[in-house]
Coordinates of C-alpha atoms and ligand atoms in Angstrom, one line a residue:
X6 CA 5.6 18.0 13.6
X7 CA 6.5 14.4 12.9
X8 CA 5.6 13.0 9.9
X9 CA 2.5 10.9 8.3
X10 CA 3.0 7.4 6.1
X11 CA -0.2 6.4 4.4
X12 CA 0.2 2.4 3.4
X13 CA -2.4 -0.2 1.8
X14 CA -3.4 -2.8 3.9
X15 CA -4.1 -5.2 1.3
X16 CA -3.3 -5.7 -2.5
X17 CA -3.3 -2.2 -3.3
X18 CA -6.4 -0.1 -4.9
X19 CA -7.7 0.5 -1.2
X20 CA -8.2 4.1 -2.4
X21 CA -4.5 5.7 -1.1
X22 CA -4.9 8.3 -4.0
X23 CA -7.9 9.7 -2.4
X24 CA -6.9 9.7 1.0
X25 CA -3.4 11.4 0.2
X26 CA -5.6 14.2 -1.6
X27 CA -8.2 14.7 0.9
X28 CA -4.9 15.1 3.7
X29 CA -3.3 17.3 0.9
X30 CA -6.5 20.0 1.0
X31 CA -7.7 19.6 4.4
X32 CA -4.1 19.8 6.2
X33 CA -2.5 22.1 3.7
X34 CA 0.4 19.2 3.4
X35 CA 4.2 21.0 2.5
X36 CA 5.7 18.1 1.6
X37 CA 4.5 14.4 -0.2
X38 CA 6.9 11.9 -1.0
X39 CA 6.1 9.4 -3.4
X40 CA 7.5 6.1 -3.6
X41 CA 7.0 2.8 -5.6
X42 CA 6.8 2.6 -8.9
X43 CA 5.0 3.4 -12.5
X44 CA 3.3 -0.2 -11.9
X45 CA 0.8 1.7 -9.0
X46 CA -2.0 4.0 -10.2
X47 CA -3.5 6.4 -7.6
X48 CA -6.6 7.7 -8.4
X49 CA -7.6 11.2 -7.3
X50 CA -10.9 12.7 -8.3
X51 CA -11.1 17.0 -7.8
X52 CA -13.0 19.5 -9.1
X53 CA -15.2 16.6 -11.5
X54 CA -12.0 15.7 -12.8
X55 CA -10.4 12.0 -12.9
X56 CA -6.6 11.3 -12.4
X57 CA -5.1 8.4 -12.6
X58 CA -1.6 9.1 -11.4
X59 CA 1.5 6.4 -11.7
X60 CA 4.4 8.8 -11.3
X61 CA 3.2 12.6 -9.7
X62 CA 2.5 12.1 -6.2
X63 CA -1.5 12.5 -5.0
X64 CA -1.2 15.3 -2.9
X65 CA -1.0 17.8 -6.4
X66 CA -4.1 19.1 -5.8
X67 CA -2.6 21.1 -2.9
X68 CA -1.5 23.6 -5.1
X69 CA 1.1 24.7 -2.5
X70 CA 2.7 21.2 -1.8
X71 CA 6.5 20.3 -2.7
X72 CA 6.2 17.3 -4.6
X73 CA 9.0 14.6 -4.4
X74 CA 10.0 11.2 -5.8
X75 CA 11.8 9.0 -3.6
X76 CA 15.5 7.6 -4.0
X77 CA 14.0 3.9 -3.7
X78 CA 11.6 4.6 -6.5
X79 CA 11.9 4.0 -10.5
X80 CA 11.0 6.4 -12.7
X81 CA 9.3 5.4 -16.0
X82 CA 10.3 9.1 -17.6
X83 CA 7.6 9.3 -20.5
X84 CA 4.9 8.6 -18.1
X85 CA 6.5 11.5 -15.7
X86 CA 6.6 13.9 -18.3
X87 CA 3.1 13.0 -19.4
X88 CA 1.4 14.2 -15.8
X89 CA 3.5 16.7 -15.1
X90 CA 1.8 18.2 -18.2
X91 CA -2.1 17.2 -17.3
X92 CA -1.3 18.3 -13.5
X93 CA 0.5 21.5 -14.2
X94 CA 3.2 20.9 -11.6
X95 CA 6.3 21.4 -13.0
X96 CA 7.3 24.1 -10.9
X97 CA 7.3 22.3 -7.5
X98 CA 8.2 18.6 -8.9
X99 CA 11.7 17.0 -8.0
X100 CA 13.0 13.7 -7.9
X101 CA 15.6 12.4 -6.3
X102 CA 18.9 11.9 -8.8
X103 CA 19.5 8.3 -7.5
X104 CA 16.0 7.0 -8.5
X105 CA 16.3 4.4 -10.3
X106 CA 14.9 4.5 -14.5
X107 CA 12.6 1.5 -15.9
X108 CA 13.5 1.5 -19.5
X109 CA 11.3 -0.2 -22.8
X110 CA 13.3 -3.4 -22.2
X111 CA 12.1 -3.6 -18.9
X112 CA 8.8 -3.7 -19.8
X113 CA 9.2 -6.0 -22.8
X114 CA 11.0 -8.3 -20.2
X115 CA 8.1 -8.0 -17.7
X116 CA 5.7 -9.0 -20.7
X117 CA 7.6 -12.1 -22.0
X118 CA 8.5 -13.7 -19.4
X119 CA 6.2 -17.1 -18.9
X120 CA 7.0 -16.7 -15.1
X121 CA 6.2 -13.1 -14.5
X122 CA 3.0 -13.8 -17.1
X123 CA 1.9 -16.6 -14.2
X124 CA 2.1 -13.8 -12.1
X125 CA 0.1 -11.6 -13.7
X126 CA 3.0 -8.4 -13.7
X127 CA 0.9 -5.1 -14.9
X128 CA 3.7 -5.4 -17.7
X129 CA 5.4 -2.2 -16.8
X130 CA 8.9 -3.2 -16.1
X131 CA 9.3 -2.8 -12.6
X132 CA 10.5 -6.3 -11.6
X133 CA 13.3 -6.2 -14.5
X134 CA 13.9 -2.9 -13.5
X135 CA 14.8 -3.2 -9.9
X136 CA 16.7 -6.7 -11.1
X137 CA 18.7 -3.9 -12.2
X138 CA 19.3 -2.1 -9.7
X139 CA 20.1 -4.9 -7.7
X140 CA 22.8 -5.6 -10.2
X141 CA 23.5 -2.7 -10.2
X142 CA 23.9 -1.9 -13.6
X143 CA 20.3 0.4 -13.8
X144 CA 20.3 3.9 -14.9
X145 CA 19.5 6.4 -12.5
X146 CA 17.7 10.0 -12.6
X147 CA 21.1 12.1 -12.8
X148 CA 22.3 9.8 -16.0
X149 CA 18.9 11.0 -18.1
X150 CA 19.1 15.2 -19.6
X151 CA 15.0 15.5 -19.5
X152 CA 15.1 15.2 -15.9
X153 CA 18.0 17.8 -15.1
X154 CA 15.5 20.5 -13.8
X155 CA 14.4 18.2 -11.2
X156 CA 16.9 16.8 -9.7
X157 CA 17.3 17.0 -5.8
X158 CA 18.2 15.8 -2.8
X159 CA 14.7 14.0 -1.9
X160 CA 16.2 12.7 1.4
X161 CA 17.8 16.1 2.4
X162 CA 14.6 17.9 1.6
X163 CA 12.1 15.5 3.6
X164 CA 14.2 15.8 6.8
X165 CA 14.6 19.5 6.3
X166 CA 10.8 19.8 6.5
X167 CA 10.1 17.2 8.9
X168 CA 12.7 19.1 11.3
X169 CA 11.4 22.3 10.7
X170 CA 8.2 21.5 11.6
X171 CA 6.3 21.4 8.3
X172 CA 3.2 19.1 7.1
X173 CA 5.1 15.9 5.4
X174 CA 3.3 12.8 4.2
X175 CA 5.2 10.1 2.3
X176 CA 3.0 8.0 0.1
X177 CA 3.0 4.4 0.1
X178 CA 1.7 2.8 -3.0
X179 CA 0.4 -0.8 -3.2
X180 CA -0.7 -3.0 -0.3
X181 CA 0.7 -5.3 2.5
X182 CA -0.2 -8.5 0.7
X183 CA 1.7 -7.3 -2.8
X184 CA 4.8 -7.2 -0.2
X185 CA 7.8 -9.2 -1.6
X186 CA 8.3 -10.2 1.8
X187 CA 5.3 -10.2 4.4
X188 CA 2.7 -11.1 0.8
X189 CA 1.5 -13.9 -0.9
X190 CA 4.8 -14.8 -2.6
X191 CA 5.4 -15.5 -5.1
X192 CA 2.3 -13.6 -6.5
X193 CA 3.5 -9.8 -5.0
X194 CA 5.0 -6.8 -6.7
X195 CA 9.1 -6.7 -6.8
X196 CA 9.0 -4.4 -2.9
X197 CA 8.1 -3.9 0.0
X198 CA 5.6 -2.5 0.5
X199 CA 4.7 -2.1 4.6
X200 CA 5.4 1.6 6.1
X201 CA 8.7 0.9 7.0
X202 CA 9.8 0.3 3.4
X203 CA 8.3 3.5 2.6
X204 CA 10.2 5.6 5.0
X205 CA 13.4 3.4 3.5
X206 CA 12.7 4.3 0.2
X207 CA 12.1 8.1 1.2
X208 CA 15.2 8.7 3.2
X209 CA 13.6 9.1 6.4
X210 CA 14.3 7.1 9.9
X211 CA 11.8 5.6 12.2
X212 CA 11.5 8.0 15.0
X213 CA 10.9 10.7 12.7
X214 CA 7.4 8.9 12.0
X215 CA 4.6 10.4 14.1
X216 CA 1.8 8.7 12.2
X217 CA 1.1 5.3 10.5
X218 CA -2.1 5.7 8.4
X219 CA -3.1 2.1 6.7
X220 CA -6.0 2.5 4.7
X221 CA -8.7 -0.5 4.0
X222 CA -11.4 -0.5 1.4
X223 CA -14.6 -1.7 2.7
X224 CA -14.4 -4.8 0.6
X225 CA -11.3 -6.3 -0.8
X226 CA -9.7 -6.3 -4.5
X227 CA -7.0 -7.9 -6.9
X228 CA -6.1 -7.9 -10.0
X229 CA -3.7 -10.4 -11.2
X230 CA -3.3 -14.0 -10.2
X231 CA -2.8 -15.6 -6.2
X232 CA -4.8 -16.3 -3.4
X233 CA -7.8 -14.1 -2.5
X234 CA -9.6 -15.4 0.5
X235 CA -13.5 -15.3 0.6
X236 CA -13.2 -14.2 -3.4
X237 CA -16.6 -14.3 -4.7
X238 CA -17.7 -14.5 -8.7
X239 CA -17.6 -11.8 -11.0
X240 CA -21.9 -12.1 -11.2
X241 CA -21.9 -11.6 -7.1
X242 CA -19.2 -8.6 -7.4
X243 CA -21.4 -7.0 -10.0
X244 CA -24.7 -7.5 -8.2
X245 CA -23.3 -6.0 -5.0
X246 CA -21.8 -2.9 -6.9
X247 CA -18.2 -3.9 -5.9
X248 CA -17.0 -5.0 -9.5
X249 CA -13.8 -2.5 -10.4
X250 CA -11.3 -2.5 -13.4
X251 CA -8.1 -1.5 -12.7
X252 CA -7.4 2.4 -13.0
X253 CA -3.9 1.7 -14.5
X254 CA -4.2 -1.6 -16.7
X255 CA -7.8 -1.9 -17.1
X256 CA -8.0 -5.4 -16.1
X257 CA -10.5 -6.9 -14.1
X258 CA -10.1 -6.7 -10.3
X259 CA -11.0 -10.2 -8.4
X260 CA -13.1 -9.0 -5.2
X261 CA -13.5 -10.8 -2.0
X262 CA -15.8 -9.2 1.6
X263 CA -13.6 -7.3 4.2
X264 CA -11.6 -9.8 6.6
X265 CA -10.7 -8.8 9.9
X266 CA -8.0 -11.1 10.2
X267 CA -6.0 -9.0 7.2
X268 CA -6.8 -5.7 8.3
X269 CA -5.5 -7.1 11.8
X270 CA -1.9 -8.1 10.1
X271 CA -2.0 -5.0 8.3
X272 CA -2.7 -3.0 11.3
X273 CA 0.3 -5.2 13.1
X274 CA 3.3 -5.2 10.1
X275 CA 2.5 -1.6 9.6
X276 CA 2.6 -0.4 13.4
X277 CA -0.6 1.5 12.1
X278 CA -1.7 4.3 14.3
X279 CA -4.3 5.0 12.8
X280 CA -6.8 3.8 9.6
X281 CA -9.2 5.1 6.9
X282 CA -11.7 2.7 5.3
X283 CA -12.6 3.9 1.6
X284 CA -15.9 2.7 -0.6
X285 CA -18.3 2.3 2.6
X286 CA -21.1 3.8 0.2
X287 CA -20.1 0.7 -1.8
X288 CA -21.0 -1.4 1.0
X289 CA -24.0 0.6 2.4
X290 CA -25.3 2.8 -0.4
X291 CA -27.4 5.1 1.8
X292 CA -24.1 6.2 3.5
X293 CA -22.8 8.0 -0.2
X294 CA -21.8 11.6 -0.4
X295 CA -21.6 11.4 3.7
X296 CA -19.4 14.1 5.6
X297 CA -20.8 13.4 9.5
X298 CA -20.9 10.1 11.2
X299 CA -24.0 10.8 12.4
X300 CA -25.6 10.1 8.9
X301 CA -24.4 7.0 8.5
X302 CA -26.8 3.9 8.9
X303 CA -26.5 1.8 12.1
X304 CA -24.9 -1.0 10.1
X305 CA -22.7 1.4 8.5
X306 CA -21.4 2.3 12.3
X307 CA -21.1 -1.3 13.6
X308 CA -18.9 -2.1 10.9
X309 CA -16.5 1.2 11.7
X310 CA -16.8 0.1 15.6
X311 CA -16.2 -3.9 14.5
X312 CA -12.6 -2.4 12.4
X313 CA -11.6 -0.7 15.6
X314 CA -12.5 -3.0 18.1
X315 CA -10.8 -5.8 16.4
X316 CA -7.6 -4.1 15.2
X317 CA -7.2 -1.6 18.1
X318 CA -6.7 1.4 15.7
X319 CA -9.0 4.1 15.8
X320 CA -10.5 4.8 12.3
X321 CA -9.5 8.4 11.5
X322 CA -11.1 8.7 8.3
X323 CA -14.4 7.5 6.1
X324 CA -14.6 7.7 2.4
X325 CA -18.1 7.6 1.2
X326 CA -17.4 8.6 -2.4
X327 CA -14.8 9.6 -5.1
X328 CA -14.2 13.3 -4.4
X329 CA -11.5 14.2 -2.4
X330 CA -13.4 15.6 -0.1
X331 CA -16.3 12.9 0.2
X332 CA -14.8 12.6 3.5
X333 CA -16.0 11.7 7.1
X334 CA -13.0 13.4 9.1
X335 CA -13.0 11.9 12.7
X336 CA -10.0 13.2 13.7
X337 CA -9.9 15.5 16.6
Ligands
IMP411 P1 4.2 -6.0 -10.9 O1 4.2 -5.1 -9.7 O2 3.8 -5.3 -12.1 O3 5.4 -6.8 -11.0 O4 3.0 -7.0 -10.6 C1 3.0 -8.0 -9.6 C2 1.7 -8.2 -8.9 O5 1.3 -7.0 -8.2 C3 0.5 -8.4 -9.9 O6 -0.5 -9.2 -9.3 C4 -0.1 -7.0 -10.1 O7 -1.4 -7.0 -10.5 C5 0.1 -6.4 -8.7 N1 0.2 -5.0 -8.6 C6 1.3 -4.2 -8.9 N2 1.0 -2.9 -8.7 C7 -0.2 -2.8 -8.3 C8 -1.1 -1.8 -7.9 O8 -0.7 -0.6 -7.9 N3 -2.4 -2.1 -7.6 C9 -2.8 -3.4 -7.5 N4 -2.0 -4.4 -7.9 C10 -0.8 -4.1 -8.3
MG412 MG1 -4.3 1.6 -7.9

């Protein structure tokens, strides 16, 4: 069984964290990778509750599911301790011992410097910390004693699974247009962020990948500063119910209508096989708390059949609220 990616299309907050959870229930996932950094917050809401998750990987709720940290990833190691506590998952939690570490002078770096301010950095560290890397003078996993019990071989384990024919998913955090390379430079994150940068910073090869999931949010979203095509005022965001703070800084996401042509390039740089779209109910109200296509409103459908006509990829999957499983599943 080859293995799933799950990547944003545009600047992140597409709703990844609720995708990766849904998967993790419905499919019974073995294995999810995560990679990125502290800077991404996935949100997962099960069971009423609200996680905002920078460091355990989404698919948690699948109380069965090996959870891993990639080798291409940085660690902030207060945060990790913190949900490993309020997700209970010690027990199946490793990281890989080459990840890198984001230390306090990371993040004071991120928050002083006049150019990364420009930028609008969540402040975290992660730039400064991959700097490191690059230099490589960074700390890694194996060099720091609180994270001795859960140390592995993230690579090794991965391509165990995937060969032994068990449910893997590798979660992509952030979106296409935060990529350092294929994004709006200079206002991106310090990565890349498309699916093949995922499967790099996991360990895993290209024709191990069976499945390229992008995910789009109905409307589009950024926090921070660079372009936003079609961005409309806060007022108009607020009246059309698509205002959002950002789950991990709290600042004040920008919002802009869905655009074909992004979701095209996203579809395209991603070799997508396959898409969810997250928040329709945002878009079409009537449509909330939805699990058959068949109850969604005409509009509701054109808009699903417009995504897949015009990027050639069906759409799998159809959030229409926060749960995990406010899902339409279209899959066959
Ligand atoms: P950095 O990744 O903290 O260096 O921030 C660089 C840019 O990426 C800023 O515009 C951030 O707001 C944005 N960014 C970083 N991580 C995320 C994320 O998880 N969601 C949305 N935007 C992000
Ligand atoms: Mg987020």
């Amino acid at each position: 069984m080859p293995c799933t990616v799950i990547s944003g299309a545009f600047w992140g907050d597409e709703g990844k964290g609720k995708i990766i959870s849904y998967l993790a229930l419905k499919d019974k996932l073995d294995v999810c990778i995560r990679t990125g950094s502290v800077n991404a917050a996935h949100t997962v809401w099960y069971q009423g509750k609200r996680y905002a998750l920078h460091m355990v990987p989404a698919a948690f709720v699948h109380e069965k599911c090996r959870l891993l940290i990639g080798a291409g990833t940085n660690v902030h190691v207060g945060k990790f301790l913190e949900e490993m506590e309020t997700t209970k998952v010690k027990n199946r939690m490793g990281i890989d011992e080459q990840a890198s570490i984001i230390e306090e002078k990371h993040s004071l770096q991120d928050k002083t410097s006049a150019h990364l301010k420009g930028i609008g950095t969540t402040g975290w560290g992660v730039g400064p910390a991959v700097e490191e890397r690059v230099r490589r003078t960074a700390k890694v996993a194996r060099d720091i004693p609180e994270l001795k019990p859960y140390l592995t071989d993230a690579a090794k384990e991965v391509n165990d699974a995937i060969d032994a024919g068990r449910n893997v998913l590798l979660e992509g955090t952030q979106g296409l247009m935060l990529s350092l390379y294929h994004g709006t430079y200079p206002y991106v994150t310090s990565r890349d962020t498309s699916a093949s940068a995922i499967c790099s910073e996991a360990g895993v090869g290209p024709t191990k990948v069976g499945n390229v999931l992008v995910v789009f949010k109905s409307f589009i979203t950024r926090v921070g500063a660079g372009p936003l095509p079609g961005e409309i005022t806060k007022e108009e965001s607020l009246k059309r119910g698509w205002f959002e703070t950002a789950a991990g800084t709290g600042r004040e996401r920008r919002s802009a209508p869905f655009s074909f042509e992004l979701a095209k390039k996203a579809v395209m740089m991603n070799s997508a096989t396959q898409a969810a779209v997250t928040k329709l109910d945002c878009v079409y109200p009537q449509c909330r708390g939805a699990r058959k296509y068949d109850e969604l409103a005409k509009e509701a459908k054109q808009f699903i059949d417009d995504i897949e006509k015009k990027t050639g990829v069906p759409v799998a999957l159809v959030g229409t609220g926060p749960e995990a499983l406010d899902i339409i599943d279209r899959r066959k």
